[in-house]
Each structure stands twice: as structure tokens, then as C-alpha cells.
Amino acid sequence: METTLRGVGVSHGVAIGEVRHMGTAVLEPPAKQIPADEAEREQGRARQAVEAVAADLNARGNLAGGEAQAVLEAQAMIAQDPELIADVDRRIAVGSTAERGIYDAFSHYRELLAGAGEYMAGRVADLDDVRNRIVARLLGVPMPGVPDSDEPYVLIARDLAPADTALLDPALVLGFVTEEGGPTSHSAILARALGVPAIVALPGAGELAEGTLIAVDGSTGELFVDPSEEKKAELTEAAAARKAALATSSGPGATSDGHKVPLLANVGGPADVPAAVEAGAEGVGLFRTEFLFLDDSKKAPSEEKQVEAYRKVLEAFPEGRVVVRVLDAGADKPLDFLTPADEPNPALGVRGLRSLLDHPDVLRTQLTALAKAAEGLPVYLEVMAPMVADRTDAKAFADACREAGLRAKFGAMVEIPSAALRARSILQEVEFLSLGTNDLAQYTFAADRQVGAVSRLQDPWQPALLDLVALSAEAAKAEGKSCGVCGEAASDPLLACVLTGLGVTSLSMGAASIPYVRATLAKYTLAQCERAAAAARAADTAHDARIAAQAVLSGE
């Protein structure tokens, strides 16, 4: 009998296939003592395993490229953390085996992160994955992971580690469903980059029996167990219709009555550029520069290295707009040379622009590198600061840009509610706003973006979040300036129409989402988008907001 489950749809498309579960195993090694004369040998085994796992993670990152590469390189840094390695050595020196020393040291660090509150919960999952990989290597057993199958399937997991998600084969993995995670978790972001239909935060998914036939709608978040022939035909027909619409969609983003909405790409480095160009991106709305700084957490990259990397991206969009976000370090992206090591709550501490203003040399070098990278290129360079709280922050950033001789527009990201509430004040210092809806939702609802239990509060359809978007867009319009969205909200085609109706002037998203958004926008007039936006804001819940907007756009 057909039943329906609902989670959070995070990657468009429909997948119909049999369930295969992510391999699991208890990788807790036995607690046995070793003689003192074996300690040095065991310490060597531990270090070799750590280096091998770090190398494997970096290799996977190089294969995957883009955002996945940055995530996996961060995991490799976790594996090689000097404090963790020192703790492992101490435990082995007093009698632990290499595998037990690794297990206990990582478990201790895990408790520290968990004790720091939910803000670090997402990092705990990454830490567990690194620990399991090292222990599996030391025990000589396969790392639990993606199942071995000759036939295509739908993958079910509690959550997916970045190292597994990044290298999924779309020819075999038709789609995936996780019990945990949220719309802005690593799994969701990487799923969109791969173009694999996906649902996250679906409790009970793990109880589906191996081999059960299911249908996954990554757009609506619905999972159909034992779907009827009619349901399969309905979903297949809808997917085919969407594919046909995509095939006929091309050119700049615009509503059906010609209101232009530039569709830009979010990129994590040069590796993401080909997909953005192929998707018809009109430029880059968010160029994340963290990938350059993750190579070495001890020091910032040289100006020369930065110039080379930035120029590769700028050259790909002649006459296009490229919006660069300066280094956003802190919270889940700590860097030894920049961020404090002992903050009780890093997500609410010295991160983003705050870190850069504390280290003006790092900011100056990056801005100078951007200026040099853009020299002689016919590109419209714009540079923005992350985590701007007020006009004082905005002025400090604009002053730094001018002092570095940067000939570009200076902007501020709206990720903190205070920035949305005081957007007009901030716009006295900068020339544009860019809404980072992922962090804006996190700070508006006090809901960590990595915690599945609060994923409903991370839903970008939340009316309170739409109110903050509207405030920012209205302020920008009053000042004659632009206000774009570069968070994951822009990748939802229906929500893209609502954002347009709220007054947002550009939308930036993962390259895979651009055709979907372009085709959907082209179906509606600006007036329809405005009515849909008003209906969504009048709702009380995210679910009701989506239903209300859909009703307006479908003419109900």
C-alpha cells in the first residue's frame, strides 16, 4: 500500500528505485594495554594512518572539486590537528593501542564540541567520520560507506559524510534520503552540486526495508513508499515536463513580462566555473574565497597565489558581474592564524568581518590581490564583507577597500537580523546588499543550520525570514541600490519568484539550479510574483507560505 513520508527537499528531480542503506558498523576498538616498549611503534602506526586518511580526503577533494573540495580539505585538517595528535601520543605512551588512542582522543574532543552547544553539532558529525576512517584503516577493515551495487538505487542514510557525498556516482545513486541534516547542511549543498535528487531531515527513513521500492521528489520533499503505477507515471510525467521546460529555457533571467532578474552562480573556486558557464550564469553572485585559506591553517596565502586564483574566475565572465566575498573565517571554518581558539560560542563570536578587522594585514592583502587580479579585465568586480552588523562595520570595510586602491563596488552581506533592520543605514556606506539566507535564518531563529532537529526553522519559506528579505530589498530600492540573494533560498524555483516579488534584484545559486529557476521565472509576470510574495508573507508557517504562493501562481 502506498504511503507518503515528508522531509525537506533540497535538490530538484525525481528518483524512483529500490532502497539501499549506507553501510554501518561499530568501529570501537578493544581497550587493551600494550607493553611500554611497543609505544613508539604504535605511535608510528597512528601517525601513518592519520596521514593516509588525510591524503585520501584531499585526493577525494581534488576529484570532486568546488565546494566539496573545500569541505574535504577541512576534514583533512581535522585529521592532522596537532593537539589531537599530541593527545593520541599521550594515550599510547600510557598503554593504549594506536586504534584505541585515536578512538579515545577523538571521543574526548567530540565531547568538548558537543558541550559547546548545538552550534558545533555539524562539526561533530565530521569529526566522527574522520575518526572512523582512521580507526578502520588501523583495524584493517573496510570503512562503512556507500553500498556496492551493480544496479541503480536510492541511498538511505542517517546522514552522509562529505567524503561519501562528494564522490557519489549519479549513474548508480538515483537519489538519496537522510534522517538528519538540513537544507544548508554539507549533504544538501553537495547534492545540489551533483544534481542528485535529495531529501534530508526525514525521521524514520532508516526504518525502510532494504529493497523497498520508493519514489523521491527532491523538489517537494515527499517520499512515496511502494508507489502505485499511477503515482510513478505522475512523477515521471512531471519530471519530463520540467526537463522539457529546461531545454527550451535560455538567455538572461527575466519574468514573462520582461522584468530582468540576473541569475548568477555561487562558486567555491576555479573548479566550479565550467559548470556555471555551461548553465548560462550571467556572472558570479557569491565567490567564496575560503578554499585558498584552507590549504594551510597556520598562515594566509601569498598575494601572488591569491591573484592567480581570483583571475581565473574573473576571466571566465567577460562583461559579467563577479561578486567576491572576502574571507569568512570563524565558527565552522576556524583558522589558526585568524580566529580565537577558546571562544565559548564561535558562531556568535569573532567571525567574518570581525576577524578581518582584527587582522587588517590579511584583509589588505586580499583586497590588493583582488585589485591586481581585475586589472585589464572587462569584468564588473564587486567585493562584499560577511557578517556585517551595522553601519560602523560597513564603513570600516568600505574604508579598507578604498585604502587598498580597489576599483570596485563595495557591498555588505545581510546575515544578521540587525543588518536587515538597519539596511538603509548600512547603505549609506556601501553600494549593494547581498542576503545570505542560510546564516540569516540561523541567526533569526537561533537554529543551527547543521542540526536536523531544528530544520523547520532553517526553511527559507519562514515568513519571518521573508519579512527580513523584504525590509532589505525595500531599503535598497529607496537608496537606488541593488539587493541580491546568494543563499540557498535562491535555488528554489518557486521561492525565486517570491524573492523577485519581494524586490530582490538578482539571484545567485549553485549552477545546477540555474536552468530550473530561469524556466520558472519565465512563466510568471512581475505582478504575479508580487502577489505570491504578499501571500507568502501573510502566512504563519513555512508550509503555509509555500502553499499560498503556489496557489497564487497557479491561479487558484
Coordinates of C-alpha atoms in Angstrom, one line a residue:
M1 CA 0.0 0.0 0.0
E2 CA 1.4 3.4 -1.0
T3 CA 2.3 5.7 1.9
T4 CA 3.8 9.2 1.9
L5 CA 6.6 10.5 4.1
R6 CA 7.7 14.1 4.1
G7 CA 11.1 15.6 4.8
V8 CA 12.9 18.7 3.4
G9 CA 13.5 18.6 -0.4
V10 CA 17.0 20.0 -1.1
S11 CA 17.8 19.0 -4.6
H12 CA 15.5 19.0 -7.6
G13 CA 14.4 16.0 -9.6
V14 CA 12.6 12.7 -9.1
A15 CA 14.2 9.3 -8.4
I16 CA 12.4 6.0 -8.4
G17 CA 14.3 2.9 -7.3
E18 CA 14.9 0.4 -4.6
V19 CA 16.3 1.3 -1.1
R20 CA 19.9 0.6 -0.3
H21 CA 21.2 1.5 3.1
M22 CA 24.5 3.2 3.9
G23 CA 26.8 0.6 5.4
T24 CA 27.2 0.9 9.2
A25 CA 29.5 -0.7 11.7
V26 CA 30.6 -0.2 15.3
L27 CA 34.2 0.9 14.9
E28 CA 35.1 0.9 18.6
P29 CA 38.4 -1.0 19.0
P30 CA 39.0 -3.2 22.1
A31 CA 40.6 -1.5 25.2
K32 CA 43.7 -3.5 25.7
Q33 CA 47.1 -2.5 27.2
I34 CA 50.4 -2.7 25.3
P35 CA 53.9 -3.1 26.8
A36 CA 55.8 0.2 27.2
D37 CA 58.4 -0.9 24.6
E38 CA 55.7 -1.1 21.9
A39 CA 54.5 2.5 22.4
E40 CA 56.8 4.1 19.8
R41 CA 55.7 1.5 17.2
E42 CA 52.1 2.2 17.9
Q43 CA 52.6 5.9 17.7
G44 CA 54.1 5.4 14.3
R45 CA 51.1 3.3 13.2
A46 CA 48.7 6.0 14.4
R47 CA 50.6 8.8 12.5
Q48 CA 50.8 6.7 9.3
A49 CA 47.0 6.1 9.5
V50 CA 46.3 9.8 10.1
E51 CA 48.4 10.8 7.1
A52 CA 46.9 8.2 4.9
V53 CA 43.4 9.3 5.7
A54 CA 44.2 13.0 5.3
A55 CA 45.8 12.2 1.9
D56 CA 42.7 10.2 0.9
L57 CA 40.4 13.1 1.9
N58 CA 42.5 15.6 -0.1
A59 CA 42.5 13.2 -3.1
R60 CA 38.7 12.9 -3.0
G61 CA 38.5 16.7 -2.7
N62 CA 40.7 17.1 -5.8
L63 CA 38.5 14.7 -7.8
A64 CA 35.3 16.4 -6.7
G65 CA 36.4 20.0 -6.9
G66 CA 34.4 23.0 -6.0
E67 CA 32.6 23.2 -2.7
A68 CA 33.2 19.6 -2.0
Q69 CA 37.0 20.1 -2.2
A70 CA 36.9 22.9 0.5
V71 CA 34.8 20.7 2.8
L72 CA 37.1 17.7 2.4
E73 CA 40.2 19.7 2.8
A74 CA 38.8 21.0 6.1
Q75 CA 38.2 17.4 7.2
A76 CA 41.8 16.5 6.3
M77 CA 42.9 19.4 8.6
I78 CA 40.8 17.9 11.4
A79 CA 42.7 14.6 11.0
Q80 CA 46.0 16.3 11.2
D81 CA 45.2 18.6 14.1
P82 CA 48.4 18.9 16.2
E83 CA 46.5 19.0 19.5
L84 CA 44.6 15.8 18.6
I85 CA 47.8 14.0 17.5
A86 CA 49.5 15.1 20.7
D87 CA 46.6 13.6 22.8
V88 CA 46.9 10.4 20.8
D89 CA 50.6 10.1 21.5
R90 CA 50.0 10.7 25.3
R91 CA 47.4 7.9 25.4
I92 CA 49.6 5.5 23.5
A93 CA 52.5 6.3 25.9
V94 CA 50.5 5.1 28.8
G95 CA 49.4 1.8 27.2
S96 CA 46.7 2.3 24.6
T97 CA 47.0 0.7 21.2
A98 CA 47.1 3.0 18.2
E99 CA 43.5 2.5 17.3
R100 CA 42.3 2.9 20.8
G101 CA 44.3 6.0 21.3
I102 CA 42.8 7.5 18.2
Y103 CA 39.3 6.5 19.3
D104 CA 39.6 7.9 22.8
A105 CA 41.3 11.1 21.8
F106 CA 38.7 11.9 19.1
S107 CA 35.9 10.9 21.6
H108 CA 37.2 13.4 24.1
Y109 CA 37.3 16.2 21.6
R110 CA 33.8 15.2 20.4
E111 CA 32.6 15.7 24.0
L112 CA 34.1 19.1 24.1
L113 CA 32.4 20.2 20.9
A114 CA 29.1 18.7 22.0
G115 CA 29.4 20.6 25.3
A116 CA 29.8 23.8 23.4
G117 CA 26.2 23.6 22.3
E118 CA 24.3 22.9 19.2
Y119 CA 26.3 25.4 17.2
M120 CA 29.0 22.8 16.8
A121 CA 26.8 19.8 16.2
G122 CA 27.5 19.7 12.5
R123 CA 31.2 19.6 13.2
V124 CA 30.7 16.6 15.5
A125 CA 29.5 14.5 12.6
D126 CA 32.5 15.5 10.5
L127 CA 34.8 14.6 13.4
D128 CA 33.1 11.1 13.8
D129 CA 33.7 10.4 10.1
V130 CA 37.4 11.3 10.3
R131 CA 37.8 9.1 13.5
N132 CA 36.0 6.2 11.8
R133 CA 38.2 6.4 8.7
I134 CA 41.4 6.3 10.8
V135 CA 40.3 3.5 13.1
A136 CA 39.1 1.4 10.1
R137 CA 42.5 1.8 8.5
L138 CA 44.3 0.7 11.7
L139 CA 42.0 -2.3 12.2
G140 CA 42.3 -3.3 8.5
V141 CA 38.6 -3.3 7.9
P142 CA 36.6 -1.5 5.1
M143 CA 35.2 1.9 6.0
P144 CA 31.4 1.7 6.3
G145 CA 30.1 3.6 3.3
V146 CA 28.2 3.7 0.1
P147 CA 26.9 0.1 -0.7
D148 CA 28.3 -1.9 -3.5
S149 CA 25.7 -2.4 -6.2
D150 CA 25.5 -3.1 -9.9
E151 CA 22.0 -1.8 -10.2
P152 CA 20.9 1.9 -9.6
Y153 CA 19.3 2.5 -6.2
V154 CA 18.1 5.2 -3.8
L155 CA 20.5 5.6 -0.9
I156 CA 19.2 5.9 2.6
A157 CA 21.4 7.1 5.5
R158 CA 21.3 8.7 8.9
D159 CA 23.5 11.4 7.4
L160 CA 26.1 11.4 4.7
A161 CA 29.7 12.4 5.4
P162 CA 31.1 14.9 2.8
A163 CA 33.7 12.3 1.8
D164 CA 30.9 10.0 0.7
T165 CA 28.6 12.6 -0.8
A166 CA 31.3 14.2 -2.9
L167 CA 32.0 11.1 -5.0
L168 CA 28.6 9.6 -5.4
D169 CA 28.1 8.2 -8.9
P170 CA 24.9 9.7 -10.3
A171 CA 24.7 6.7 -12.7
L172 CA 24.1 4.4 -9.7
V173 CA 22.8 6.6 -6.9
L174 CA 19.5 7.8 -8.3
G175 CA 18.9 10.0 -5.3
F176 CA 19.4 10.0 -1.5
V177 CA 17.5 10.5 1.7
T178 CA 18.9 11.2 5.1
E179 CA 17.3 11.2 8.5
E180 CA 19.3 14.1 9.7
G181 CA 20.8 17.3 8.2
G182 CA 19.1 20.4 7.0
P183 CA 18.6 22.4 3.8
T184 CA 22.0 24.1 4.3
S185 CA 23.9 21.1 5.6
H186 CA 27.0 19.8 3.7
S187 CA 25.0 16.9 2.3
A188 CA 22.3 19.2 0.9
I189 CA 24.8 21.6 -0.7
L190 CA 26.8 18.8 -2.3
A191 CA 23.7 17.1 -3.5
R192 CA 22.7 20.2 -5.4
A193 CA 26.2 20.5 -6.9
L194 CA 25.9 16.8 -8.1
G195 CA 22.4 17.3 -9.5
V196 CA 21.2 14.3 -7.5
P197 CA 17.5 14.4 -6.2
A198 CA 17.7 14.5 -2.4
I199 CA 15.6 14.8 0.8
V200 CA 17.0 15.5 4.2
A201 CA 15.6 15.6 7.8
L202 CA 13.2 12.8 7.2
P203 CA 12.8 10.9 10.5
G204 CA 12.2 7.2 10.2
A205 CA 13.8 6.9 6.7
G206 CA 16.3 4.4 8.2
E207 CA 13.4 2.0 9.0
L208 CA 12.6 1.4 5.3
A209 CA 13.5 -2.2 4.5
E210 CA 16.3 -2.9 2.1
G211 CA 15.0 -3.4 -1.4
T212 CA 11.7 -1.4 -0.8
L213 CA 10.6 0.5 -3.9
I214 CA 10.4 4.2 -3.2
A215 CA 9.9 7.4 -5.2
V216 CA 11.7 10.6 -4.1
D217 CA 10.7 14.1 -5.1
G218 CA 13.6 16.3 -4.3
S219 CA 11.5 19.4 -5.1
T220 CA 8.7 18.8 -2.6
G221 CA 10.5 16.7 0.0
E222 CA 7.9 13.9 -0.5
L223 CA 8.9 10.2 -0.4
F224 CA 6.4 7.6 -1.6
V225 CA 6.7 4.1 -0.3
D226 CA 5.6 1.4 -2.7
P227 CA 4.2 4.0 -5.2
S228 CA 1.4 2.9 -7.4
E229 CA 1.8 2.8 -11.1
E230 CA -0.3 5.9 -11.3
K231 CA 1.9 7.8 -8.9
K232 CA 5.1 6.7 -10.7
A233 CA 3.6 7.8 -14.0
E234 CA 2.5 11.1 -12.5
L235 CA 6.0 11.8 -11.1
T236 CA 7.8 10.7 -14.2
E237 CA 5.5 12.9 -16.3
A238 CA 6.1 15.9 -14.1
A239 CA 9.9 15.3 -14.2
A240 CA 9.7 15.1 -18.0
A241 CA 7.8 18.3 -18.2
R242 CA 10.4 20.1 -16.1
K243 CA 13.1 18.7 -18.2
A244 CA 11.4 19.9 -21.4
A245 CA 11.0 23.3 -19.9
L246 CA 14.6 23.4 -19.1
A247 CA 15.6 22.5 -22.6
T248 CA 13.8 25.5 -24.0
S249 CA 15.0 27.9 -21.4
S250 CA 17.9 30.1 -22.2
G251 CA 19.2 33.6 -22.1
P252 CA 19.1 36.1 -19.2
G253 CA 16.8 35.6 -16.2
A254 CA 13.5 37.5 -16.5
T255 CA 9.8 37.3 -15.8
S256 CA 7.4 36.7 -18.6
D257 CA 6.7 40.5 -18.9
G258 CA 10.4 41.3 -19.3
H259 CA 11.4 42.3 -15.7
K260 CA 15.1 41.3 -15.6
V261 CA 16.4 39.2 -12.7
P262 CA 20.1 38.3 -13.3
L263 CA 20.8 34.7 -12.5
L264 CA 24.3 34.3 -11.0
A265 CA 26.3 31.3 -9.8
N266 CA 27.7 30.6 -6.3
V267 CA 31.3 29.3 -6.8
G268 CA 33.8 28.0 -4.4
G269 CA 36.8 28.3 -6.7
P270 CA 38.0 28.0 -10.3
A271 CA 36.8 24.3 -10.4
D272 CA 33.2 25.5 -10.2
V273 CA 33.5 27.9 -13.2
P274 CA 32.9 25.5 -16.1
A275 CA 29.5 24.3 -14.7
A276 CA 28.5 27.9 -14.1
V277 CA 29.3 28.9 -17.6
E278 CA 27.5 25.8 -19.1
A279 CA 24.4 26.6 -17.0
G280 CA 24.3 30.1 -18.6
A281 CA 25.1 32.0 -15.4
E282 CA 25.2 35.8 -16.0
G283 CA 28.1 36.1 -13.6
V284 CA 29.0 35.1 -10.1
G285 CA 26.9 36.3 -7.2
L286 CA 29.0 34.6 -4.5
F287 CA 32.7 33.8 -5.0
R288 CA 33.7 32.1 -1.8
T289 CA 37.4 32.6 -1.2
E290 CA 37.9 30.3 1.8
F291 CA 39.3 27.5 -0.5
L292 CA 42.6 29.4 -0.7
F293 CA 42.9 29.7 3.0
L294 CA 42.2 26.1 4.0
D295 CA 45.4 24.8 2.5
D296 CA 47.3 26.0 5.5
S297 CA 45.5 26.9 8.7
K298 CA 48.8 28.4 10.1
K299 CA 49.2 31.3 7.6
A300 CA 47.4 33.2 4.9
P301 CA 48.2 32.5 1.2
S302 CA 50.5 34.9 -0.5
E303 CA 49.3 37.8 -2.5
E304 CA 50.6 36.2 -5.7
K305 CA 48.7 32.9 -5.1
Q306 CA 45.5 34.8 -4.5
V307 CA 45.9 36.9 -7.6
E308 CA 46.3 33.8 -9.7
A309 CA 43.2 32.1 -8.3
Y310 CA 41.0 35.2 -8.5
R311 CA 42.0 36.0 -12.1
K312 CA 40.9 32.5 -13.3
V313 CA 37.4 33.2 -12.1
L314 CA 37.3 36.8 -13.3
E315 CA 38.5 35.8 -16.8
A316 CA 35.6 33.4 -17.2
F317 CA 32.9 36.1 -17.1
P318 CA 34.0 38.9 -19.5
E319 CA 31.4 41.8 -19.3
G320 CA 29.8 39.8 -16.4
R321 CA 29.3 40.7 -12.8
V322 CA 31.5 38.8 -10.2
V323 CA 30.8 39.4 -6.6
V324 CA 33.6 38.3 -4.3
R325 CA 33.1 37.6 -0.6
V326 CA 36.2 38.3 1.4
L327 CA 37.4 35.6 3.7
D328 CA 34.6 34.4 6.0
A329 CA 36.6 32.6 8.8
G330 CA 35.4 31.5 12.2
A331 CA 32.6 29.3 13.6
D332 CA 32.8 26.2 11.4
K333 CA 35.8 27.5 9.5
P334 CA 38.4 28.2 12.1
L335 CA 41.9 29.3 11.0
D336 CA 44.8 29.2 13.5
F337 CA 46.3 32.5 12.3
L338 CA 43.0 34.4 12.4
T339 CA 40.3 33.1 14.8
P340 CA 40.5 32.7 18.6
A341 CA 40.9 29.1 19.8
D342 CA 39.0 29.4 23.0
E343 CA 35.7 31.1 22.2
P344 CA 32.8 29.6 24.1
N345 CA 30.4 30.1 21.2
P346 CA 32.3 30.6 17.9
A347 CA 29.1 31.2 15.8
L348 CA 28.4 34.3 17.9
G349 CA 32.0 35.4 18.3
V350 CA 34.8 36.8 16.2
R351 CA 34.0 35.6 12.7
G352 CA 33.7 37.0 9.2
L353 CA 34.5 40.8 9.0
R354 CA 35.2 40.9 12.7
S355 CA 38.2 38.6 12.3
L356 CA 39.5 40.6 9.3
L357 CA 39.2 43.9 11.1
D358 CA 41.3 42.3 14.0
H359 CA 43.9 41.3 11.4
P360 CA 43.9 44.2 8.9
D361 CA 47.0 42.9 7.1
V362 CA 45.1 39.8 6.0
L363 CA 42.2 41.9 4.7
R364 CA 44.6 44.4 3.0
T365 CA 46.4 41.6 1.2
Q366 CA 43.2 40.0 -0.1
L367 CA 41.8 43.4 -1.3
T368 CA 45.1 44.2 -3.0
A369 CA 45.1 40.8 -4.7
L370 CA 41.6 41.3 -6.0
A371 CA 42.5 44.7 -7.4
K372 CA 45.5 43.3 -9.2
A373 CA 43.5 40.3 -10.5
A374 CA 40.9 42.6 -12.1
E375 CA 43.5 44.8 -13.8
G376 CA 42.9 45.0 -17.6
L377 CA 39.8 42.7 -17.5
P378 CA 36.4 43.8 -18.7
V379 CA 34.6 42.4 -15.7
Y380 CA 32.3 44.2 -13.2
L381 CA 34.0 43.3 -9.9
E382 CA 32.1 43.8 -6.7
V383 CA 33.5 42.9 -3.2
M384 CA 31.5 42.3 -0.1
A385 CA 32.1 41.7 3.6
P386 CA 30.5 38.8 5.5
M387 CA 28.8 39.2 8.9
V388 CA 28.2 43.0 8.7
A389 CA 26.2 44.0 11.8
D390 CA 25.7 47.8 11.4
R391 CA 26.9 51.0 9.7
T392 CA 30.1 51.0 11.7
D393 CA 31.1 47.6 10.2
A394 CA 30.1 48.7 6.7
K395 CA 32.2 51.9 7.0
A396 CA 35.2 50.1 8.2
F397 CA 35.0 47.7 5.3
A398 CA 34.5 50.4 2.7
D399 CA 37.4 52.4 4.1
A400 CA 39.6 49.3 3.9
C401 CA 38.6 48.8 0.2
R402 CA 39.5 52.4 -0.7
E403 CA 42.8 52.3 1.2
A404 CA 43.7 49.2 -0.9
G405 CA 43.1 51.0 -4.1
L406 CA 40.2 48.7 -5.1
R407 CA 38.3 49.9 -8.1
A408 CA 35.1 48.0 -7.5
K409 CA 31.7 48.3 -5.8
F410 CA 31.8 47.6 -2.1
G411 CA 28.9 45.7 -0.5
A412 CA 27.7 44.2 2.7
M413 CA 26.2 40.8 3.3
V414 CA 22.9 40.7 5.3
E415 CA 23.3 37.6 7.5
I416 CA 22.5 39.2 10.9
P417 CA 18.9 40.5 11.6
S418 CA 20.3 43.8 12.7
A419 CA 21.7 44.4 9.2
A420 CA 18.2 43.8 7.7
L421 CA 16.5 46.0 10.2
R422 CA 19.1 48.8 9.6
A423 CA 19.7 48.2 6.0
R424 CA 19.1 51.8 4.9
S425 CA 21.7 53.0 7.4
I426 CA 24.3 50.4 6.1
L427 CA 23.6 51.5 2.5
Q428 CA 25.0 55.0 3.4
E429 CA 28.4 53.3 3.4
V430 CA 28.2 50.6 0.7
E431 CA 26.8 50.3 -2.8
F432 CA 24.9 47.0 -2.6
L433 CA 23.5 44.3 -0.3
S434 CA 23.6 40.6 -0.6
L435 CA 21.4 38.4 1.5
G436 CA 23.0 35.2 2.9
T437 CA 19.7 33.5 3.7
N438 CA 21.4 30.4 5.3
D439 CA 23.1 32.4 8.1
L440 CA 20.2 34.9 8.3
A441 CA 17.8 32.1 9.1
Q442 CA 20.3 30.6 11.6
Y443 CA 20.6 33.9 13.5
T444 CA 16.9 34.8 13.2
F445 CA 15.6 31.6 14.6
A446 CA 18.6 30.6 16.8
A447 CA 18.6 27.4 14.8
D448 CA 22.0 25.8 13.8
R449 CA 22.0 25.1 10.1
Q450 CA 23.6 21.7 10.7
V451 CA 21.1 20.4 13.2
G452 CA 18.3 18.3 11.7
A453 CA 16.1 18.7 14.8
V454 CA 15.6 22.4 14.1
S455 CA 15.5 22.1 10.3
R456 CA 12.0 23.5 10.1
L457 CA 13.4 26.8 11.3
Q458 CA 16.0 26.8 8.6
D459 CA 13.3 26.6 6.0
P460 CA 13.8 29.7 3.8
W461 CA 10.0 29.9 3.4
Q462 CA 9.6 31.0 7.0
P463 CA 7.5 34.2 6.9
A464 CA 9.8 36.0 9.4
L465 CA 12.7 35.4 7.1
L466 CA 10.7 36.7 4.1
D467 CA 10.0 39.8 6.2
L468 CA 13.7 40.5 6.7
V469 CA 14.3 40.0 2.9
A470 CA 11.6 42.5 2.2
L471 CA 13.0 45.1 4.6
S472 CA 16.4 44.8 2.9
A473 CA 15.0 45.0 -0.6
E474 CA 12.8 48.0 0.2
A475 CA 15.8 49.8 1.8
A476 CA 17.9 49.2 -1.3
K477 CA 15.2 50.4 -3.6
A478 CA 14.8 53.6 -1.6
E479 CA 18.5 54.2 -1.9
G480 CA 18.6 53.4 -5.6
K481 CA 20.9 50.4 -5.0
S482 CA 20.8 46.7 -5.6
C483 CA 19.9 43.8 -3.2
G484 CA 20.6 40.3 -4.3
V485 CA 20.2 36.9 -2.6
C486 CA 23.1 34.5 -2.6
G487 CA 21.9 31.9 0.0
E488 CA 20.4 28.5 -0.9
A489 CA 16.9 30.1 -0.9
A490 CA 17.6 31.3 -4.5
S491 CA 17.9 27.7 -5.7
D492 CA 14.2 27.0 -5.1
P493 CA 12.4 28.0 -8.3
L494 CA 9.1 28.8 -6.6
L495 CA 10.8 30.8 -3.9
A496 CA 12.9 32.6 -6.5
C497 CA 9.6 34.0 -7.9
V498 CA 8.6 35.1 -4.4
L499 CA 12.0 36.7 -3.8
T500 CA 11.6 38.6 -7.1
G501 CA 8.2 39.8 -5.8
L502 CA 9.8 41.0 -2.6
G503 CA 12.0 43.3 -4.7
V504 CA 15.3 41.3 -4.8
T505 CA 17.3 42.4 -7.8
S506 CA 19.4 39.3 -8.5
L507 CA 19.6 35.7 -7.5
S508 CA 22.7 33.6 -7.1
M509 CA 22.7 29.8 -6.6
G510 CA 24.5 26.6 -7.4
A511 CA 25.0 26.1 -11.1
A512 CA 22.7 23.1 -11.3
S513 CA 19.7 25.1 -10.1
I514 CA 20.0 28.0 -12.7
P515 CA 18.0 26.3 -15.5
Y516 CA 15.2 25.4 -13.1
V517 CA 14.9 28.9 -11.8
R518 CA 15.2 30.5 -15.2
A519 CA 12.4 28.4 -16.6
T520 CA 10.1 29.0 -13.7
L521 CA 10.6 32.8 -13.6
A522 CA 9.8 33.0 -17.3
K523 CA 6.3 31.6 -16.7
Y524 CA 5.1 34.5 -14.5
T525 CA 4.8 38.3 -14.6
L526 CA 6.3 40.5 -12.0
A527 CA 2.8 41.4 -10.7
Q528 CA 2.1 37.6 -10.2
C529 CA 5.4 37.3 -8.3
E530 CA 4.5 40.3 -6.1
R531 CA 1.1 38.8 -5.3
A532 CA 2.7 35.5 -4.4
A533 CA 5.2 37.3 -2.2
A534 CA 2.4 39.1 -0.3
A535 CA 0.5 35.8 0.2
A536 CA 3.6 34.1 1.5
R537 CA 4.3 36.8 4.0
A538 CA 0.7 36.7 5.2
A539 CA 1.1 33.1 6.2
D540 CA 2.1 31.9 9.7
T541 CA 4.2 28.9 8.8
A542 CA 6.8 28.0 6.1
H543 CA 4.5 25.2 4.8
D544 CA 1.5 27.6 4.5
A545 CA 3.7 30.2 2.9
R546 CA 4.7 27.8 0.1
I547 CA 1.1 26.7 -0.4
A548 CA -0.2 30.2 -0.5
A549 CA 2.5 31.3 -3.1
Q550 CA 1.8 28.2 -5.2
A551 CA -1.9 28.9 -5.2
V552 CA -1.4 32.5 -6.4
L553 CA 1.0 31.5 -9.2
S554 CA -1.3 28.6 -10.3
G555 CA -4.3 30.9 -10.5
E556 CA -6.3 29.2 -7.8

